[in-house]
One Martini backbone bead per residue (centre of mass of N, CA, C, O) as a GRO file, in nm:
protein
  216
    1MET     BB    1   0.094   0.036   0.024
    2ARG     BB    2   0.060   0.357  -0.026
    3PRO     BB    3   0.112   0.649   0.105
    4ALA     BB    4  -0.065   0.898   0.266
    5CYS     BB    5  -0.043   1.231   0.175
    6CYS     BB    6  -0.107   1.548   0.320
    7ARG     BB    7  -0.336   1.513   0.552
    8TYR     BB    8  -0.096   1.568   0.740
    9PRO     BB    9   0.150   1.652   0.917
   10ASP     BB   10   0.479   1.641   0.821
   11VAL     BB   11   0.824   1.508   0.901
   12LEU     BB   12   0.875   1.349   0.618
   13THR     BB   13   1.030   1.399   0.292
   14ALA     BB   14   1.017   1.265  -0.049
   15GLN     BB   15   1.153   1.387  -0.373
   16ASN     BB   16   1.280   1.222  -0.617
   17VAL     BB   17   1.479   1.016  -0.500
   18ALA     BB   18   1.833   0.947  -0.518
   19VAL     BB   19   2.052   0.658  -0.487
   20ALA     BB   20   2.383   0.535  -0.394
   21ARG     BB   21   2.630   0.259  -0.452
   22ALA     BB   22   2.946   0.245  -0.527
   23GLY     BB   23   2.880   0.444  -0.790
   24VAL     BB   24   2.575   0.332  -0.808
   25MET     BB   25   2.268   0.340  -0.899
   26VAL     BB   26   1.970   0.232  -0.716
   27LEU     BB   27   1.768   0.479  -0.679
   28ALA     BB   28   1.464   0.631  -0.831
   29GLY     BB   29   1.188   0.835  -0.757
   30VAL     BB   30   1.147   0.871  -0.452
   31SER     BB   31   0.821   0.900  -0.284
   32PHE     BB   32   0.731   1.050   0.036
   33CYS     BB   33   0.535   1.065   0.344
   34LEU     BB   34   0.564   1.141   0.699
   35ASN     BB   35   0.358   1.124   0.964
   36ALA     BB   36   0.250   1.201   1.247
   37GLY     BB   37   0.181   0.890   1.404
   38ARG     BB   38   0.349   0.723   1.186
   39ALA     BB   39   0.422   0.438   0.979
   40LEU     BB   40   0.691   0.316   0.755
   41ILE     BB   41   0.732   0.044   0.536
   42LEU     BB   42   1.002  -0.111   0.391
   43ARG     BB   43   1.016  -0.285   0.086
   44GLY     BB   44   1.226  -0.556  -0.026
   45PRO     BB   45   1.481  -0.699  -0.145
   46ASN     BB   46   1.779  -0.791  -0.126
   47GLY     BB   47   1.959  -0.513  -0.258
   48ALA     BB   48   1.746  -0.272  -0.328
   49GLY     BB   49   1.815  -0.007  -0.106
   50LYS     BB   50   1.722   0.041   0.188
   51THR     BB   51   1.980   0.119   0.341
   52THR     BB   52   2.063   0.353   0.159
   53LEU     BB   53   1.811   0.521   0.212
   54LEU     BB   54   1.834   0.543   0.520
   55ARG     BB   55   2.111   0.684   0.523
   56ALA     BB   56   2.010   0.935   0.377
   57VAL     BB   57   1.793   1.019   0.577
   58ALA     BB   58   2.016   1.029   0.820
   59GLY     BB   59   2.282   1.180   0.681
   60LEU     BB   60   2.528   0.966   0.585
   61GLN     BB   61   2.444   1.048   0.287
   62PRO     BB   62   2.411   1.156  -0.014
   63ILE     BB   63   2.213   1.246  -0.254
   64ALA     BB   64   2.163   1.215  -0.619
   65GLY     BB   65   1.857   1.322  -0.585
   66GLY     BB   66   1.644   1.548  -0.493
   67VAL     BB   67   1.434   1.563  -0.185
   68LEU     BB   68   1.499   1.604   0.167
   69THR     BB   69   1.271   1.639   0.457
   70ALA     BB   70   1.366   1.753   0.788
   71GLY     BB   71   1.412   1.804   1.098
   72GLU     BB   72   1.630   1.919   1.300
   73ASP     BB   73   1.720   1.668   1.505
   74ASP     BB   74   1.484   1.424   1.452
   75ILE     BB   75   1.686   1.180   1.404
   76ALA     BB   76   1.694   0.823   1.465
   77TYR     BB   77   1.947   0.574   1.410
   78GLY     BB   78   1.912   0.219   1.321
   79ALA     BB   79   2.124  -0.029   1.263
   80HIS     BB   80   2.282  -0.325   1.249
   81SER     BB   81   2.420  -0.191   1.456
   82ASP     BB   82   2.382  -0.124   1.807
   83GLY     BB   83   2.567   0.104   1.946
   84VAL     BB   84   2.760  -0.035   2.165
   85LYS     BB   85   2.954  -0.065   2.461
   86PRO     BB   86   3.113  -0.349   2.577
   87THR     BB   87   3.250  -0.225   2.858
   88LEU     BB   88   2.969  -0.146   2.927
   89THR     BB   89   2.695  -0.131   3.074
   90VAL     BB   90   2.374  -0.099   3.031
   91ALA     BB   91   2.341   0.156   3.205
   92GLU     BB   92   2.589   0.309   3.090
   93ASN     BB   93   2.500   0.325   2.801
   94LEU     BB   94   2.233   0.486   2.849
   95SER     BB   95   2.365   0.721   3.000
   96PHE     BB   96   2.549   0.813   2.776
   97TRP     BB   97   2.323   0.875   2.564
   98ALA     BB   98   2.164   1.072   2.739
   99GLN     BB   99   2.392   1.282   2.748
  100ILE     BB  100   2.422   1.329   2.447
  101TYR     BB  101   2.093   1.408   2.419
  102GLY     BB  102   1.969   1.540   2.681
  103THR     BB  103   1.832   1.313   2.867
  104ASP     BB  104   1.592   1.112   3.099
  105LEU     BB  105   1.545   0.797   2.945
  106ALA     BB  106   1.696   0.544   3.054
  107ALA     BB  107   1.490   0.404   3.243
  108SER     BB  108   1.249   0.380   3.042
  109ALA     BB  109   1.405   0.221   2.826
  110MET     BB  110   1.477  -0.022   3.001
  111ALA     BB  111   1.181  -0.099   3.060
  112ALA     BB  112   1.071  -0.130   2.768
  113MET     BB  113   1.316  -0.365   2.719
  114GLN     BB  114   1.372  -0.540   2.969
  115LEU     BB  115   1.680  -0.456   3.136
  116GLU     BB  116   1.707  -0.452   3.448
  117ALA     BB  117   1.848  -0.738   3.503
  118LEU     BB  118   2.107  -0.614   3.310
  119ALA     BB  119   2.232  -0.340   3.412
  120ASN     BB  120   2.532  -0.477   3.524
  121ARG     BB  121   2.595  -0.574   3.243
  122ARG     BB  122   2.799  -0.622   3.001
  123ALA     BB  123   2.756  -0.590   2.667
  124GLY     BB  124   2.972  -0.818   2.585
  125GLN     BB  125   2.779  -1.043   2.756
  126LEU     BB  126   2.562  -1.048   2.560
  127SER     BB  127   2.336  -1.142   2.371
  128ALA     BB  128   2.209  -1.077   2.071
  129GLY     BB  129   1.923  -1.001   2.174
  130GLN     BB  130   2.010  -0.815   2.408
  131LYS     BB  131   2.173  -0.619   2.233
  132ARG     BB  132   1.932  -0.531   2.062
  133ARG     BB  133   1.766  -0.411   2.293
  134LEU     BB  134   1.977  -0.199   2.363
  135GLY     BB  135   1.976  -0.058   2.089
  136LEU     BB  136   1.672   0.024   2.109
  137ALA     BB  137   1.697   0.185   2.372
  138ARG     BB  138   1.879   0.402   2.248
  139ILE     BB  139   1.654   0.525   2.076
  140LEU     BB  140   1.470   0.611   2.310
  141VAL     BB  141   1.680   0.808   2.449
  142THR     BB  142   1.685   1.045   2.237
  143GLY     BB  143   1.384   1.178   2.184
  144ARG     BB  144   1.315   1.145   1.892
  145LYS     BB  145   1.075   1.168   1.637
  146ILE     BB  146   1.251   0.998   1.423
  147TRP     BB  147   1.256   0.665   1.324
  148VAL     BB  148   1.541   0.491   1.175
  149LEU     BB  149   1.509   0.145   1.073
  150ASP     BB  150   1.723  -0.150   1.034
  151GLU     BB  151   1.623  -0.436   1.108
  152PRO     BB  152   1.527  -0.442   1.432
  153THR     BB  153   1.451  -0.775   1.473
  154VAL     BB  154   1.715  -0.883   1.479
  155SER     BB  155   1.758  -1.148   1.720
  156LEU     BB  156   1.467  -1.163   1.802
  157ASP     BB  157   1.227  -1.272   1.980
  158THR     BB  158   0.897  -1.279   2.015
  159ALA     BB  159   0.881  -1.109   2.277
  160SER     BB  160   1.069  -0.876   2.168
  161VAL     BB  161   0.893  -0.792   1.932
  162VAL     BB  162   0.663  -0.697   2.111
  163LEU     BB  163   0.820  -0.478   2.259
  164PHE     BB  164   0.886  -0.314   2.010
  165GLY     BB  165   0.595  -0.260   1.921
  166SER     BB  166   0.517  -0.105   2.179
  167ALA     BB  167   0.726   0.122   2.145
  168VAL     BB  168   0.617   0.227   1.878
  169GLN     BB  169   0.328   0.289   1.965
  170ALA     BB  170   0.409   0.499   2.180
  171HIS     BB  171   0.556   0.689   1.987
  172LEU     BB  172   0.310   0.750   1.804
  173ALA     BB  173   0.113   0.848   2.031
  174ALA     BB  174   0.330   1.098   2.087
  175GLY     BB  175   0.400   1.197   1.768
  176GLY     BB  176   0.565   1.014   1.624
  177ALA     BB  177   0.796   0.839   1.394
  178ALA     BB  178   0.842   0.565   1.140
  179LEU     BB  179   1.122   0.417   0.959
  180ILE     BB  180   1.106   0.079   0.820
  181ALA     BB  181   1.312  -0.199   0.760
  182THR     BB  182   1.135  -0.505   0.667
  183HIS     BB  183   1.019  -0.860   0.646
  184ILE     BB  184   0.815  -0.830   0.865
  185ASP     BB  185   0.539  -0.833   1.058
  186MET     BB  186   0.364  -0.595   1.227
  187SER     BB  187   0.164  -0.495   1.517
  188PHE     BB  188   0.137  -0.226   1.374
  189ALA     BB  189   0.030   0.038   1.216
  190ALA     BB  190   0.110   0.065   0.854
  191ASP     BB  191   0.266   0.171   0.599
  192GLU     BB  192   0.367   0.090   0.255
  193LEU     BB  193   0.689   0.055   0.065
  194ASP     BB  194   0.782  -0.046  -0.245
  195ILE     BB  195   1.108  -0.017  -0.401
  196THR     BB  196   1.127  -0.178  -0.665
  197PRO     BB  197   1.021   0.042  -0.883
  198PHE     BB  198   1.299   0.231  -0.808
  199ARG     BB  199   1.496   0.085  -0.958
  200ALA     BB  200   1.788   0.120  -1.111
  201ASP     BB  201   2.017   0.116  -1.329
  202ALA     BB  202   2.295  -0.080  -1.274
  203HIS     BB  203   2.477   0.114  -1.493
  204ALA     BB  204   2.435   0.379  -1.348
  205PRO     BB  205   2.611   0.648  -1.292
  206VAL     BB  206   2.761   0.875  -1.104
  207LEU     BB  207   2.830   1.174  -1.063
  208SER     BB  208   3.078   1.359  -1.044
  209GLY     BB  209   3.149   1.411  -0.689
  210GLN     BB  210   3.016   1.185  -0.575
  211PHE     BB  211   2.915   1.015  -0.270
  212ASP     BB  212   2.930   0.738  -0.037
  213GLU     BB  213   2.939   0.483   0.201
  214ALA     BB  214   3.215   0.362   0.088
  215PHE     BB  215   3.363   0.648   0.216
  216LEU     BB  216   3.271   0.637   0.547
   0.00000   0.00000   0.00000
């Protein structure tokens, strides 16, 4: 289902956006808008360009064409890496990120992802699923309006996927928004955008002077 745009105030818009990877155009003509209180799920096969698009939305690489619009400092990006420091405990990791973002959300984020029993365990000693929950708690700690998440449920068991869904629902109910690339069905209401029709000619080069994540 294509997202319904412009019926409500939008927090993120893409207009004819093109993105590239390793010097080759991947997607072209991508357009959508993300409204406050809504989630948009990106669909498409592996290698279709979902990660590259999310990195562009998060400001980690320039777009090759079109316009991306979002509020300054509104985006929290969650990638394949969990973004945690292995030598710090769970509590210390969340406290660190809370200080970085200037919030007091460490305790509530820990509770939302049911990490209290692991508060004093070093992140490097966590299982893959526990580490993923800590990475998602880090997103909650930011207090930012737009969550941009790349396969956030990887390594999560069924109960943890439910926790994540509840966290997203609470975020949307508070006026936030979420842009998520995933292959699984989510428990919350969301629009969907299949990026397959926007795949560019695999041999189309990027204009000279452009760069992408291969060089970051």
